[in-house]
Coordinates of C-alpha atoms in Angstrom, one line a residue:
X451 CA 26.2 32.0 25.9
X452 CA 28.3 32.6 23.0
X453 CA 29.2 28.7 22.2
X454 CA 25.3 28.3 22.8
X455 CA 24.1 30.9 20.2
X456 CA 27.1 29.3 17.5
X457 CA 25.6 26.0 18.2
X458 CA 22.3 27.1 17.8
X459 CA 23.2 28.9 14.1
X460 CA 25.0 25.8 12.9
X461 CA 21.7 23.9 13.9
X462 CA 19.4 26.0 11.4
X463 CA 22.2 25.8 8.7
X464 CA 21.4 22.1 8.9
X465 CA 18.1 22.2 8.9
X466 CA 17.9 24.7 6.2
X467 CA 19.8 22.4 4.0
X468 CA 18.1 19.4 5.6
X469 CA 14.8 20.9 4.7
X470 CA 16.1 20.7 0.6
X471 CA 16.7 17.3 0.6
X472 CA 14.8 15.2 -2.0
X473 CA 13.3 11.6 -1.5
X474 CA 15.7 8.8 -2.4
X475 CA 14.9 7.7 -5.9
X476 CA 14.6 4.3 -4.6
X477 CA 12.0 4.8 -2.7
X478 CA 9.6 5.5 -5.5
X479 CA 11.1 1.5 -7.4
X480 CA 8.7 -1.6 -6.4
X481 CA 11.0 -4.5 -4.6
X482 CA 9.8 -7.8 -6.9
X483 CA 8.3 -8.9 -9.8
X484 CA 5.5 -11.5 -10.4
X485 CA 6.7 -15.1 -11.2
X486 CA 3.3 -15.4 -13.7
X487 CA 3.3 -11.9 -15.5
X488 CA -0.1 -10.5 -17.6
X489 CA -0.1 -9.9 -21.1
X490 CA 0.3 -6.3 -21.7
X491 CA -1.9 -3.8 -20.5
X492 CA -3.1 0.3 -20.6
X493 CA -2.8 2.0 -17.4
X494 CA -5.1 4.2 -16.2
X495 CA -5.1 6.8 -13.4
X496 CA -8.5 7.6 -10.8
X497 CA -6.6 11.5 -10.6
X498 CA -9.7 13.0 -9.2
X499 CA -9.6 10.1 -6.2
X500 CA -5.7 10.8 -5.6
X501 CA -6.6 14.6 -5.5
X502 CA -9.7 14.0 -2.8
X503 CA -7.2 11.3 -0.8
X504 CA -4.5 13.6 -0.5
X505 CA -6.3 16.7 0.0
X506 CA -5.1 18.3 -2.9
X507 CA -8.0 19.6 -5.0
X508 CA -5.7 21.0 -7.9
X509 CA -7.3 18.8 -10.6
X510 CA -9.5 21.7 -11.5
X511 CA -7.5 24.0 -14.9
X512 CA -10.3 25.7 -15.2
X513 CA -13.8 26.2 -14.1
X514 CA -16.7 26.0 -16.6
X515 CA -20.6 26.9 -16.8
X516 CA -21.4 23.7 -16.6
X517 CA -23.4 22.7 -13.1
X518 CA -22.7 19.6 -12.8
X519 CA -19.2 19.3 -13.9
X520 CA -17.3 22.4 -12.7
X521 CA -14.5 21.4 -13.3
X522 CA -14.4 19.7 -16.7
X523 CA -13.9 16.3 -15.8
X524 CA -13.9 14.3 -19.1
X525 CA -16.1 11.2 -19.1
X526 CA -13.7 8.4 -19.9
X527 CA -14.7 4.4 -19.6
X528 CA -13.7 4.4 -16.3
X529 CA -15.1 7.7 -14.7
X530 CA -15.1 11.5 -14.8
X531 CA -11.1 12.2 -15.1
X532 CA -9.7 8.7 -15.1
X533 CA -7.1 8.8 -18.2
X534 CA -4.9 7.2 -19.7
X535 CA -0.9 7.5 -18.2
X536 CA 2.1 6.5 -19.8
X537 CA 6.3 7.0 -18.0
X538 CA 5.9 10.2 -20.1
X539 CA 2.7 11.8 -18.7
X540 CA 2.9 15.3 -16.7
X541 CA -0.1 15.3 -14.6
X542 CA -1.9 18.9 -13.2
X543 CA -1.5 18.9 -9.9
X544 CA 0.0 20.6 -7.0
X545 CA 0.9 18.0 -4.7
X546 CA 3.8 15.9 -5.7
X547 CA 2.5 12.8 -4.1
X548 CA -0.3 12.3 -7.4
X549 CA 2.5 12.1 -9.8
X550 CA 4.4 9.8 -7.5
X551 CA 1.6 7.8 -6.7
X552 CA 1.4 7.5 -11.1
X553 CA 4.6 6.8 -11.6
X554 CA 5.0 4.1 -9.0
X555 CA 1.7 2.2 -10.5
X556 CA 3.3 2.4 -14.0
X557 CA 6.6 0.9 -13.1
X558 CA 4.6 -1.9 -10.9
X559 CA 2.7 -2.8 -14.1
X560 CA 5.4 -2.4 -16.7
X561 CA 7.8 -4.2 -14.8
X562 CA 6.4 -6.2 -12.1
X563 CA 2.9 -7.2 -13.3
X564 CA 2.6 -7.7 -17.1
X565 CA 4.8 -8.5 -19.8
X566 CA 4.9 -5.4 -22.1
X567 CA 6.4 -7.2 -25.0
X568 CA 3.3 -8.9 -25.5
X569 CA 0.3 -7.9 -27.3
X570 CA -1.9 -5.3 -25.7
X571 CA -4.9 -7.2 -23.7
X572 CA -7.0 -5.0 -22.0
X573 CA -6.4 -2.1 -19.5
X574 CA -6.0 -1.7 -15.9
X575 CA -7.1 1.2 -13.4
X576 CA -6.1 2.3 -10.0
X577 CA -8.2 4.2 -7.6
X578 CA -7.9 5.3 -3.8
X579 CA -10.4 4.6 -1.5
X580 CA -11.1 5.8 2.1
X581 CA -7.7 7.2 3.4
X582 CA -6.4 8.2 7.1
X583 CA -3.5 11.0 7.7
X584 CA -1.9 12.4 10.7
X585 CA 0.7 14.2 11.8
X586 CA 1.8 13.6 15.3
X587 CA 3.3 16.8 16.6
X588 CA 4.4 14.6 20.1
X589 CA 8.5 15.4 20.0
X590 CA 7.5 19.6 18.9
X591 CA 7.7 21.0 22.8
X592 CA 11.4 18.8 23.4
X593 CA 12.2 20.2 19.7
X594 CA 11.4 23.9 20.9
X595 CA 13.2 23.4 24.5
X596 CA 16.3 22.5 22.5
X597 CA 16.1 25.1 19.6
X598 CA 16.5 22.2 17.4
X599 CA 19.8 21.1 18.5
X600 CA 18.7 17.6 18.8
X601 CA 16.7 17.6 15.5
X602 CA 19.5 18.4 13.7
X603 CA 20.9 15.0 15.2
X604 CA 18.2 13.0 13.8
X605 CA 15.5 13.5 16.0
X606 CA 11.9 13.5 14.9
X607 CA 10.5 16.8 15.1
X608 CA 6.9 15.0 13.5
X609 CA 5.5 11.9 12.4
X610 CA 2.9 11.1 9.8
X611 CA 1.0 8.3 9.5
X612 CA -1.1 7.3 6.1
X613 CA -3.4 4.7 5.2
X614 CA -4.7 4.4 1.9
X615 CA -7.7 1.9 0.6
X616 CA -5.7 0.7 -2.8
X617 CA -8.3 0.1 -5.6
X618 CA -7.4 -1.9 -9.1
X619 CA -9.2 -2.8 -11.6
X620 CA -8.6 -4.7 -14.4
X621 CA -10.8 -4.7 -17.9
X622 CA -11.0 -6.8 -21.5
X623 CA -10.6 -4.9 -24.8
X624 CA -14.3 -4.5 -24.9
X625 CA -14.5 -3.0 -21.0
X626 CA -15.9 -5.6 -19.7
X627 CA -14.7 -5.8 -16.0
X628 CA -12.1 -9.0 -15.1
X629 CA -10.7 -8.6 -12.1
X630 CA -10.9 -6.2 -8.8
X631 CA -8.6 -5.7 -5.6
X632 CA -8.3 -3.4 -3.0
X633 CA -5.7 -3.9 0.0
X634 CA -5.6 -1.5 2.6
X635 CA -1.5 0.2 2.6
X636 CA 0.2 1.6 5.5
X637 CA 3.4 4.0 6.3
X638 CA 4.6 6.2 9.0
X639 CA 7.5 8.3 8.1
X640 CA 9.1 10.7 10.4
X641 CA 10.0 14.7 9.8
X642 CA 13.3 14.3 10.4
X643 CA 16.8 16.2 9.1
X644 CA 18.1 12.7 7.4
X645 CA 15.1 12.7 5.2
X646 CA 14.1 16.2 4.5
X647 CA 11.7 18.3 6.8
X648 CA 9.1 18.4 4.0
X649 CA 9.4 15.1 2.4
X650 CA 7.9 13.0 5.5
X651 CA 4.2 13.1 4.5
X652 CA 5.5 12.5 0.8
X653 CA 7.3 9.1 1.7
X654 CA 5.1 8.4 3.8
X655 CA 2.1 8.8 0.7
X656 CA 4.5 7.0 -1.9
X657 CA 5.5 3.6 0.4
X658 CA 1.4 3.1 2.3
X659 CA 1.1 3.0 -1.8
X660 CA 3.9 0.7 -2.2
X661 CA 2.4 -1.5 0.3
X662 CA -0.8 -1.6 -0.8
X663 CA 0.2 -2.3 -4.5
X664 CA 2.2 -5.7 -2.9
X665 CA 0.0 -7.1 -1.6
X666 CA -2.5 -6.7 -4.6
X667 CA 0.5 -7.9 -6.4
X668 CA 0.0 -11.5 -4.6
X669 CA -3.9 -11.1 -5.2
X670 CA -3.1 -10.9 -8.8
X671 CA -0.4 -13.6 -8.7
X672 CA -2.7 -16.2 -7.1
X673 CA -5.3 -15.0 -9.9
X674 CA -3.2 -15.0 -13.0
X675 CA -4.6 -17.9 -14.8
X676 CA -8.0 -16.9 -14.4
X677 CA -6.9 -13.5 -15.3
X678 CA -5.4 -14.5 -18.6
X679 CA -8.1 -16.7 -19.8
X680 CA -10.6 -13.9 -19.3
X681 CA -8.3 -11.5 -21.0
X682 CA -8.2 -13.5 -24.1

């Protein structure tokens, strides 16, 4: 009994540092670049569609009087809270997968899309669609059986699974719409002690994104020329 109830304290002490463990930063870096890259280009964020894909509903600061708009969405070119981001922009929101989902968009267009030393061109948008999530809770009774002991080996207490509908837009200098593709993206990441017990649905979030951004990537690579001369 007592090398049982040592065993069993040595398991949370894992887990409890397990459970600390922050997402590998190269998770959140896109794996290629574009042979045929865009002039430069503004990016702008959909927040309020990350915030209704992930459940997050933080967008609001402050409510106001007004009916319609309770939540003070400014009207921008591209919709009610769609702004402008940049590598320096803090976004409002509680869930850390909105400003990894930003971040990951801005380093695919900096980097792997256009060519920021050229002159500015137009901008381009991204959006989420229609969006799937689940937790599968299959491995929770073997996980309760063992008190953890063989979670804290690396087995899966949960799985999550997330499909998002990837939306991007491209638009001149004048706003005037040049290009749109949406790819479906797909990840399932486990809850396990390697990666962090609350990290799983945020991987999972950051590469479906990554996946859908790739293979809008190739849409955009097939379409580059047409792209360009539109853009001029």
């Amino acid at each position: 009994m007592r090398k049982v109830a040592i065993i069993t304290i040595l398991s949370i002490i894992i887990l409890g540092f397990a459970s600390c463990k922050s997402l590998e930063q190269d998770v959140f870096i896109p794996d290629y670049q574009n042979t045929t890259l865009l002039p430069r280009l503004t990016t702008w964020f959909d927040q309020p569609s990350f915030e209704n894909a992930y459940g997050a509903n933080s967008y609001a600061v402050k409510p106001n009087d007004d009916l319609a708009n309770p939540y003070g969405l400014v009207e921008t070119p591209y919709g009610k809270g769609v702004h402008e981001v940049m590598e320096s922009t803090k976004l409002y929101a509680g869930d850390k997968r909105i400003q990894d989902a930003m971040s990951i968009f801005i380093t695919e267009v900096k980097n792997n899309i256009t060519d920021p030393s050229t002159r500015r061109s137009g901008n381009i948008v991204i959006r989420i669609g229609d969006t799937y999530r689940k937790n599968n809770y299959k491995w929770s009774w073997l996980s309760g059986f063992t008190v953890g002991i063989l979670n804290a080996c690396g087995m899966p207490m949960c799985s999550n699974r997330t499909e998002l509908e990837v939306i991007v837009e491209i638009y001149d200098l004048r706003n005037n719409l040049v290009a749109k593709f949406n790819e479906r993206g797909s990840s399932k990441q486990y809850m396990a002690c390697y990666w962090g017990y609350y990290q799983f649905e945020r991987r999972a979030a950051a590469l479906a994104l990554e996946d859908g951004m790739m293979k809008i990537k190739e849409l955009i690579e097939r379409d580059a020329a047409l792209i360009k001369a539109k853009l001029r």
